CSV table of C-alpha atoms and ligand atoms in Angstrom, one decimal:
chain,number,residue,atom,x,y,z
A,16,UNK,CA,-189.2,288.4,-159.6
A,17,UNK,CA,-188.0,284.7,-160.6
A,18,UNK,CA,-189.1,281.8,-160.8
A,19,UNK,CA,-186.0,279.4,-159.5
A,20,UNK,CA,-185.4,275.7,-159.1
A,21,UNK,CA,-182.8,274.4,-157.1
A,22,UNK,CA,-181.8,270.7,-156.0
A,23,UNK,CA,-180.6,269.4,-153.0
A,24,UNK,CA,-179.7,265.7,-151.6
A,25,UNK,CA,-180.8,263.7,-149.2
A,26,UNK,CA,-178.1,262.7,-146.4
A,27,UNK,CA,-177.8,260.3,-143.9
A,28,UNK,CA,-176.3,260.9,-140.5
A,29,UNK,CA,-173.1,258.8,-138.9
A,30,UNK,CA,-173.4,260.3,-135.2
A,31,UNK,CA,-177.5,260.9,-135.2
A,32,UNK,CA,-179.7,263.9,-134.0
A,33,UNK,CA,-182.4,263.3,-132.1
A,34,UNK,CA,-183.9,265.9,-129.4
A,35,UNK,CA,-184.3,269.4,-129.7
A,36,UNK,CA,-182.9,272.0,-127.3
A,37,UNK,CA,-185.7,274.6,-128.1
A,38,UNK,CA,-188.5,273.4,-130.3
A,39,UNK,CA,-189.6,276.7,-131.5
A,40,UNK,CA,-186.4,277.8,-133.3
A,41,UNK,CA,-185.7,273.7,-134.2
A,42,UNK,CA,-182.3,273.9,-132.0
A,43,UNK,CA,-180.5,270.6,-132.2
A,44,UNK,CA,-179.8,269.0,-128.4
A,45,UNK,CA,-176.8,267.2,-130.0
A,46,UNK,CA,-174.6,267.6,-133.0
A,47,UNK,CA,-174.0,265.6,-135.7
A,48,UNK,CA,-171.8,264.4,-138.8
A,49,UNK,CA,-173.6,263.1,-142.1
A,50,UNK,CA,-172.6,262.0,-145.5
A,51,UNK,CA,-174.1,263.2,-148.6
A,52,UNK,CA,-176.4,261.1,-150.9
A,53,UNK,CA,-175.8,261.8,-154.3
A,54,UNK,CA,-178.7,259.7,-156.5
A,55,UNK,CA,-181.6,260.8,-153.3
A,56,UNK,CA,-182.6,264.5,-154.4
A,57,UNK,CA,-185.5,266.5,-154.2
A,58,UNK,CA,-185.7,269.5,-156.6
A,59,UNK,CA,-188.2,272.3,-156.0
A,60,UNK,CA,-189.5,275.4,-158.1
A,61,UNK,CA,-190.7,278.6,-156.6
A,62,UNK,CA,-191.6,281.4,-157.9
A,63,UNK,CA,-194.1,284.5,-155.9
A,64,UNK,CA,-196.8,285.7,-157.4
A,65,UNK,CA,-199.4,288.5,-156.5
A,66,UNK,CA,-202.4,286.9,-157.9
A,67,UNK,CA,-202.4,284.2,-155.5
A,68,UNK,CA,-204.2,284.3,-152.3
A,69,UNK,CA,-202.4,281.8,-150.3
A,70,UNK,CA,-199.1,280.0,-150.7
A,71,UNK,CA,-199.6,276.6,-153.1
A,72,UNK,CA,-197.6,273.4,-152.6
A,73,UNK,CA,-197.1,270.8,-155.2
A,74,UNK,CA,-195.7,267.4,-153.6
A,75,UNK,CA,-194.3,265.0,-156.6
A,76,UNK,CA,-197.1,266.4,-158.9
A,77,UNK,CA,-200.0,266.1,-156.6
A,78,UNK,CA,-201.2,268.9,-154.1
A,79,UNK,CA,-199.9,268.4,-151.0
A,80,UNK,CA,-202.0,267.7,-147.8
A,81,UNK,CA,-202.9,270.8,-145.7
A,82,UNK,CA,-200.9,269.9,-143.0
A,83,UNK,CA,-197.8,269.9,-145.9
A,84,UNK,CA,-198.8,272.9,-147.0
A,85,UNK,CA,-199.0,274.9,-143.7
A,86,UNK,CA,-195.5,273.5,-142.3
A,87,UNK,CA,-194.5,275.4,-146.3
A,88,UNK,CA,-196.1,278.1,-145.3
A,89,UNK,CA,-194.6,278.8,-141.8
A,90,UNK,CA,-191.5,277.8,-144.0
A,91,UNK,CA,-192.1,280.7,-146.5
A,92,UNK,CA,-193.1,283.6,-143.9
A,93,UNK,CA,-189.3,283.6,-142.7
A,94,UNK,CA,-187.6,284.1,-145.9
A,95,UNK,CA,-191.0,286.6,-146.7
A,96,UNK,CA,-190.3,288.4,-143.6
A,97,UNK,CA,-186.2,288.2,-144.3
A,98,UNK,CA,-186.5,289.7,-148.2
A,99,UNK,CA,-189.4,292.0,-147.3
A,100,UNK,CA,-191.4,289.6,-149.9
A,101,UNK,CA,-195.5,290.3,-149.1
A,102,UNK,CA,-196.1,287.7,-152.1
A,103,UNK,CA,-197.4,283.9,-151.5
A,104,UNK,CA,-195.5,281.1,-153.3
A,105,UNK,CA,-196.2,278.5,-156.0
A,106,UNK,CA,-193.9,275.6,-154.6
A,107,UNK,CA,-193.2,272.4,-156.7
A,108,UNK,CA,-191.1,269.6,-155.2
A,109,UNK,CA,-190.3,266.1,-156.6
A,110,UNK,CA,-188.5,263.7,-154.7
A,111,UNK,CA,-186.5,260.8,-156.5
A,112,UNK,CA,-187.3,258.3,-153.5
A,113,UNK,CA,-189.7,257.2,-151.5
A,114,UNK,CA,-191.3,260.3,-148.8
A,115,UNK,CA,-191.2,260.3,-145.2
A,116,UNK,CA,-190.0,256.4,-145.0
A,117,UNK,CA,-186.4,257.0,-142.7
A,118,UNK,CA,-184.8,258.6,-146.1
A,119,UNK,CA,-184.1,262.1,-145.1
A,120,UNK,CA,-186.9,263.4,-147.3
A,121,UNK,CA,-187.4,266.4,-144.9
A,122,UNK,CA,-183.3,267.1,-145.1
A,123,UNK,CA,-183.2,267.3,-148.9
A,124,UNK,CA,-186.1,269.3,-149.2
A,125,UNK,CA,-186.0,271.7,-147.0
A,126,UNK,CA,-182.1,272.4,-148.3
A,127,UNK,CA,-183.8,272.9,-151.7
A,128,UNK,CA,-186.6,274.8,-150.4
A,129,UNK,CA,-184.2,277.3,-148.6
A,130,UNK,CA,-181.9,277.7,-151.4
A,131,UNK,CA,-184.9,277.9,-154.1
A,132,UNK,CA,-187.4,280.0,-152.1
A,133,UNK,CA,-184.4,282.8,-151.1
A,134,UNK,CA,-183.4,283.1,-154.4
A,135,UNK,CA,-186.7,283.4,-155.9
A,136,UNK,CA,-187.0,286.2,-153.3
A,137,UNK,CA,-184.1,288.1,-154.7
A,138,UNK,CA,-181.5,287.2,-151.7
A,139,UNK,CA,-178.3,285.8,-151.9
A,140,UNK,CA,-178.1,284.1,-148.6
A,141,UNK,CA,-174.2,282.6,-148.5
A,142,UNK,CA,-174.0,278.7,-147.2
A,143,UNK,CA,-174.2,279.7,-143.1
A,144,UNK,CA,-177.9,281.3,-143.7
A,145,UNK,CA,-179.2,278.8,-146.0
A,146,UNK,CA,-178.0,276.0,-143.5
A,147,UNK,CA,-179.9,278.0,-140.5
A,148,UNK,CA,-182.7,278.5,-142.6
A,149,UNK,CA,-182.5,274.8,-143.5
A,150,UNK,CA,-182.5,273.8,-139.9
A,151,UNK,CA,-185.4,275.6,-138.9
A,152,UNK,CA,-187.5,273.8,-141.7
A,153,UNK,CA,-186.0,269.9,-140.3
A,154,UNK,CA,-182.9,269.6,-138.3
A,155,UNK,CA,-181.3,267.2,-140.6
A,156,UNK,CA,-182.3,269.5,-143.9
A,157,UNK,CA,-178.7,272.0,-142.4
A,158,UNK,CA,-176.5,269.6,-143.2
A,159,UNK,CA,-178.0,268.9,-147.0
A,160,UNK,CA,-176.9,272.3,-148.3
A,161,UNK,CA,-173.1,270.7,-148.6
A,162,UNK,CA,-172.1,267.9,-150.0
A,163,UNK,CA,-169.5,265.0,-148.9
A,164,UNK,CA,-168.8,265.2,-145.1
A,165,UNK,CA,-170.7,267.2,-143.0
A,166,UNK,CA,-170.9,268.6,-139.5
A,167,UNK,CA,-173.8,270.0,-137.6
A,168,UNK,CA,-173.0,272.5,-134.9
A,169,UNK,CA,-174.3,272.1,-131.6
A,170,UNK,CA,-173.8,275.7,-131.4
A,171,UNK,CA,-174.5,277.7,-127.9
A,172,UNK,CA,-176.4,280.8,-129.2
A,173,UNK,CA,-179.9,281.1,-127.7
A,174,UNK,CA,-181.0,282.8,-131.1
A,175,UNK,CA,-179.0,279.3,-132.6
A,176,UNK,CA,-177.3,281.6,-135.0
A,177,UNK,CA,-174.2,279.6,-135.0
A,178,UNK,CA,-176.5,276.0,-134.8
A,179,UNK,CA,-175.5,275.2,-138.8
A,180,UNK,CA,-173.4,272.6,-140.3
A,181,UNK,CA,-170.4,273.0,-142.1
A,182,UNK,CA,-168.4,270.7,-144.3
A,183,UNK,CA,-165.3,268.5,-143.3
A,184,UNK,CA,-164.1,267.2,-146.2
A,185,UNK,CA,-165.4,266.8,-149.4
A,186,UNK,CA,-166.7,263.7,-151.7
A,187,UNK,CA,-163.5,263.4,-152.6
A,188,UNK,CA,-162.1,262.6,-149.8
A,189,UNK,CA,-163.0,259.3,-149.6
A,190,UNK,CA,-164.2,257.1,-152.1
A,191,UNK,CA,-167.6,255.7,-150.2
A,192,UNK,CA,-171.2,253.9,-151.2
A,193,UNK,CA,-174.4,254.0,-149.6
A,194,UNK,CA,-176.6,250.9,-150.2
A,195,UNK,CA,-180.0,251.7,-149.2
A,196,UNK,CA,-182.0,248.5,-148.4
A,197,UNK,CA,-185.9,249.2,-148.8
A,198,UNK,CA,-187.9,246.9,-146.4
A,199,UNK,CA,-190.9,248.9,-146.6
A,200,UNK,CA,-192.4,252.0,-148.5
A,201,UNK,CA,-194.9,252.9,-146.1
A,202,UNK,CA,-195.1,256.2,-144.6
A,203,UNK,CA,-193.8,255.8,-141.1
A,204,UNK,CA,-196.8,256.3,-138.0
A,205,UNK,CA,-194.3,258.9,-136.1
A,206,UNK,CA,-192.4,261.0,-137.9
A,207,UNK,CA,-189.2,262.5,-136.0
A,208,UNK,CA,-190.2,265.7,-134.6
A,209,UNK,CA,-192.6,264.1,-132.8
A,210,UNK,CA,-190.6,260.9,-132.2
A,211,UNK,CA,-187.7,263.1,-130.3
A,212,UNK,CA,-190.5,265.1,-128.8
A,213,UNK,CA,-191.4,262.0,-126.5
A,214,UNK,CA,-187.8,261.3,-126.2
A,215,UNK,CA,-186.9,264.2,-124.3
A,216,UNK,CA,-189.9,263.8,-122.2
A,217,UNK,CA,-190.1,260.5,-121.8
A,218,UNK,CA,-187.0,258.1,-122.3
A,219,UNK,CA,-184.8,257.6,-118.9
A,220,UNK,CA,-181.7,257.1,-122.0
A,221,UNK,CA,-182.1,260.8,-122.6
A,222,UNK,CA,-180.1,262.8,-120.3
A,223,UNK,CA,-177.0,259.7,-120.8
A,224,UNK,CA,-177.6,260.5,-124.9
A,225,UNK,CA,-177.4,264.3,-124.5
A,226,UNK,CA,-174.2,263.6,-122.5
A,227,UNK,CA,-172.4,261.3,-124.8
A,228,UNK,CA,-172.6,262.8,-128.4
A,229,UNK,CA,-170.0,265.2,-128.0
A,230,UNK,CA,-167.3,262.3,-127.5
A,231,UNK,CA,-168.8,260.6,-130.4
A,232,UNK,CA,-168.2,263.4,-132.3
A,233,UNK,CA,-164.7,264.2,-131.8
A,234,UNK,CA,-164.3,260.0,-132.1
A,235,UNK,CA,-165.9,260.7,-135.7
A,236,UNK,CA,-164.4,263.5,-137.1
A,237,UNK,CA,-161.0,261.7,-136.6
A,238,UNK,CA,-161.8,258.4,-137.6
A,239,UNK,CA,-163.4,260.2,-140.6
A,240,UNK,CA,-159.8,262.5,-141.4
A,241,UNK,CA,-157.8,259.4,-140.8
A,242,UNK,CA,-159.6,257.6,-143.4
A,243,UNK,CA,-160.1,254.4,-140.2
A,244,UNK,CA,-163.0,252.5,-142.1
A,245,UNK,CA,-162.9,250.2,-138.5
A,246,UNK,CA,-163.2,253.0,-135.9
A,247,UNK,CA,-166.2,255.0,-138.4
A,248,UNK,CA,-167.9,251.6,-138.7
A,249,UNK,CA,-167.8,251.3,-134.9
A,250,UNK,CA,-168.6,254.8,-134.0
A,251,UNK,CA,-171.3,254.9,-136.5
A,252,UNK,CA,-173.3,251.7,-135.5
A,253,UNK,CA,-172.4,252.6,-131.8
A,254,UNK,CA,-174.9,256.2,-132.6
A,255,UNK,CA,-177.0,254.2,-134.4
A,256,UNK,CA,-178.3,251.3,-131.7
A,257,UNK,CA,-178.1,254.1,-128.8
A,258,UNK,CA,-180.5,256.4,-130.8
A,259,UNK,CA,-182.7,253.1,-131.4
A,260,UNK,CA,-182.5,252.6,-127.7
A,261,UNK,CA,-183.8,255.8,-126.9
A,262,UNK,CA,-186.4,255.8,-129.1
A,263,UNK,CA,-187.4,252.7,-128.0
A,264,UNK,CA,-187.1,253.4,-124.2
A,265,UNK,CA,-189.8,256.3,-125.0
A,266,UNK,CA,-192.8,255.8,-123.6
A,267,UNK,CA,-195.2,254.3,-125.5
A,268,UNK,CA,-191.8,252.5,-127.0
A,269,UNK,CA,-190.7,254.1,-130.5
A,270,UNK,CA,-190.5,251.0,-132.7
A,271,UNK,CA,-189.4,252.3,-136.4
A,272,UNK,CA,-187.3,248.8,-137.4
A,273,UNK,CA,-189.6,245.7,-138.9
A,274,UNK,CA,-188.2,242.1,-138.9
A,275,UNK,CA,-186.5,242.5,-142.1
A,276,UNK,CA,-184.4,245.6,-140.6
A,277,UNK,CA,-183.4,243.2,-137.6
A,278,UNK,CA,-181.8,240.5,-140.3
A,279,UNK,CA,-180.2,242.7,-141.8
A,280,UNK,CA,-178.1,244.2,-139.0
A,281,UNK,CA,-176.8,240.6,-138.3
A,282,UNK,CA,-176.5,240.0,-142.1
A,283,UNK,CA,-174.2,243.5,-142.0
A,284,UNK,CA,-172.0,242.2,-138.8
A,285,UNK,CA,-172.0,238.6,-140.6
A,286,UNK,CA,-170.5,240.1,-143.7
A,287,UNK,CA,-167.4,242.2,-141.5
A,288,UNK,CA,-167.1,238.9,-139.7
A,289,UNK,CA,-166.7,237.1,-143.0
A,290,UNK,CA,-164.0,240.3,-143.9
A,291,UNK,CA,-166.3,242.5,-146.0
A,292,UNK,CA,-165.9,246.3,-144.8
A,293,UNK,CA,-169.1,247.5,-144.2
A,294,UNK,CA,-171.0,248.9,-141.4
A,295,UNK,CA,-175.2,249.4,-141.1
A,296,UNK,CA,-177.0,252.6,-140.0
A,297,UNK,CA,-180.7,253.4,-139.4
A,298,UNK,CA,-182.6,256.7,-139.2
A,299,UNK,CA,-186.3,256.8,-138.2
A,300,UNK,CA,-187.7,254.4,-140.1
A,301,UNK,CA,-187.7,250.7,-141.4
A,302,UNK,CA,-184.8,250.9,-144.2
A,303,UNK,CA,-180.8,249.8,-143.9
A,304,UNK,CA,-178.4,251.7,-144.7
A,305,UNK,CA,-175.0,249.8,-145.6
A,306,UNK,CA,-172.1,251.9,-146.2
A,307,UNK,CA,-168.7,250.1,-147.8
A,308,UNK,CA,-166.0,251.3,-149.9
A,309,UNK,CA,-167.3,251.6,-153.5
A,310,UNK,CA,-165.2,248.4,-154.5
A,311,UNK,CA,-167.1,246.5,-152.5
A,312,UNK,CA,-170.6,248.0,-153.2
A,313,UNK,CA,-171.6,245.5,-156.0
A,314,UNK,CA,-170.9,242.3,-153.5
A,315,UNK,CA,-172.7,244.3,-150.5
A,316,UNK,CA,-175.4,244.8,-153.3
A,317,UNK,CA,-175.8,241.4,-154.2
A,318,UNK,CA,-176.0,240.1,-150.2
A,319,UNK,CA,-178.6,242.4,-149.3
A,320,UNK,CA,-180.8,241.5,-152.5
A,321,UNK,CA,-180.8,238.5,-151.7
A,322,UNK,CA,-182.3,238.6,-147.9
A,323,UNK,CA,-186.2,237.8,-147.7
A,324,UNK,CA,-187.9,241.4,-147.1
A,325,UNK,CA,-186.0,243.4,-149.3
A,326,UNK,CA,-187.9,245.0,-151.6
A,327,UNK,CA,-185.4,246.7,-154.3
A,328,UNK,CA,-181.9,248.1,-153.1
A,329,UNK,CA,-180.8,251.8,-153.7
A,330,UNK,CA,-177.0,252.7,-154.5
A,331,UNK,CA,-175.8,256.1,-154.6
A,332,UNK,CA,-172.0,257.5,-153.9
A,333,UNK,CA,-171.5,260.9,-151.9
A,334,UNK,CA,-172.7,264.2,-153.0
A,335,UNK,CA,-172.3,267.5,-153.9
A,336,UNK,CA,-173.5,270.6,-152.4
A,337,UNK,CA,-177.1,272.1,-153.1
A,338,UNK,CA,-177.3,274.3,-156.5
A,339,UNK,CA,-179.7,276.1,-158.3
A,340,UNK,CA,-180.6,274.4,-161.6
A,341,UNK,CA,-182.3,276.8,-163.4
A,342,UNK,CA,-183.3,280.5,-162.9
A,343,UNK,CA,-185.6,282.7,-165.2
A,344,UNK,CA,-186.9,286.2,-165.2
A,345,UNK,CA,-191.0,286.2,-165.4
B,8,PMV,O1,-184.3,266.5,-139.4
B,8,PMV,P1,-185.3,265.6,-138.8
B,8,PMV,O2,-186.3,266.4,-137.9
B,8,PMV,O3,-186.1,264.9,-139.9
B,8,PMV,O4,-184.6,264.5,-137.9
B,8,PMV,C1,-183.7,263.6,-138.4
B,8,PMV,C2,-183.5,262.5,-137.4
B,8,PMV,C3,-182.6,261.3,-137.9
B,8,PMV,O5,-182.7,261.2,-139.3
B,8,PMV,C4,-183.2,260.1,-137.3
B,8,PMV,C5,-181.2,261.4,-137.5
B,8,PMV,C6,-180.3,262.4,-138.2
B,8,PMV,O6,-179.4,262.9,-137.7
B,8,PMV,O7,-180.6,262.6,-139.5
């Protein structure tokens, strides 16, 4: 046995997710490209051990609600029941940023968590399991085990065997930053499984959503190859407000911006009129996400710090794929 820790990032989707296809096996209803976030990580330890009598979760030093711990140990019984493992877990995560605020939290650590928790198991899972394995964990957690560019598969398996992302181009490829604008570091009232949950049953916007991804896909990829800062800014905000629109069609409405999110959208658009390159995009939560070319991340910087109801601003390039940090016999 091992005891292995592993660290994944966080990323942030340009064409979003949102609604499940089959809720049991965490099947995406849509696919989805995302981009990498190199200073958002989580990294987790795990190790098995026979002298405990239940799996333990440690969130950021403290033990984790029970809730936490029971979505860990659902987690836990896959890769148990894949390595033939009968052993509970010790499980410590630390996330860099703020938890369950609209900053991926869920996709970074449950990339870490696959990639720790198989290893410490004694598998060698290759990038196509972990990603599944991710995905069951949090939709959004597949694409996290690669860095740069990254696509999730709709995929058309029932079992959602090929439902994993896969990369389309490395960090390299283009030289982008993320500025994340905090507005708030509250935990959010409705997290996303259960936000998409009451899309699907509930929003009149969801069968038109379903419908139009895949041409927002192709749109992206391409935009995304050719390097067409324009046409990714445009496709990416386009996903963006229609997500936001669905949510917020739901019924009772899913509100996840504040006032401070709303100024900054027009603050984003103001800042392309005024011939800045940058473009704004919003997961399920209250924070903006401005993406630029890196030369013009300190200006963007310095814009958003100074609108009222920003609280700090964070500002991290693309990253690299999951890895294991440390591994050690006990
Ligand atoms: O992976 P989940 O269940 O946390 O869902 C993520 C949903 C969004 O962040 C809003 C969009 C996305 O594609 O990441």
């Amino acid at each position: 046995m091992k005891k292995v820790k592993a660290r994944a990032c966080s990323n942030i989707a340009l064409v979003k997710y949102w609604g499940k296809r089959d809720t049991k096996l965490n099947l995406p209803a849509v696919a989805s490209i995302s981009i990498t976030l190199d200073s958002l990580f989580t990294e987790t330890s795990v190790f098995f051990d026979q002298k405990q009598t239940s799996d333990r979760l440690f969130l950021n030093g403290e033990k984790s609600t029970e809730k936490d711990r029971i979505r860990l140990s659902k987690f836990i019984d896959l890769i148990r029941k894949r390595a033939g493992v009968n052993d509970f877990a010790m499980v410590e995560s630390i996330n860099n940023f703020p938890t369950s605020a609209g900053l991926a939290s869920s996709a970074s650590s449950f990339a870490c968590l696959a990639l720790a928790a198989s290893r410490a198991a004694g598998l060698n899972m290759d990038n196509d399991e972990l990603s599944l394995f991710a995905r069951i964990g949090s939709g959004s957690a597949a694409r996290s085990v690669y860095g740069g560019f990254v696509e999730m598969k709709l995929g058309k398996r029932e079992d959602g065997s090929d439902a994993v992302a896969h990369p389309l181009f490395s960090r390299d490829h283009w030289d982008l930053t993320v500025l994340i604008a905090i507005t708030s570091e509250e935990k959010k009232k409705t997290g996303s499984t259960d936000g998409m949950e009451l899309s699907r049953k509930t929003s009149p916007y969801y069968k038109p959503w379903v419908e139009s991804s895949a041409d927002d896909i192709q749109d992206m990829r391409q935009a995304i190859k050719e390097k067409d800062f324009q046409k990714v800014a445009e496709i990416a905000e386009f996903s963006c407000l229609k997500m936001h629109a669905l949510a917020l069609a739901s019924n009772p409405g899913l509100i996840y911006w504040n006032g401070t999110t709303v100024d900054l959208i027009h603050k984003v658009r103001e800042m392309r009129d005024m011939g800045i390159p940058v473009f704004f995009t919003i997961d399920a939560g209250p924070q903006l996400k401005a993406i630029c070319p890196s030369d013009y991340a300190a200006k963007v910087e310095s814009i958003l710090l100074e609108q009222p109801g920003v609280k700090r601003v964070m500002k991290t390039p693309l990253g690299g794929d999951a890895t294991i940090l440390e591994e050690q016999d006990i």
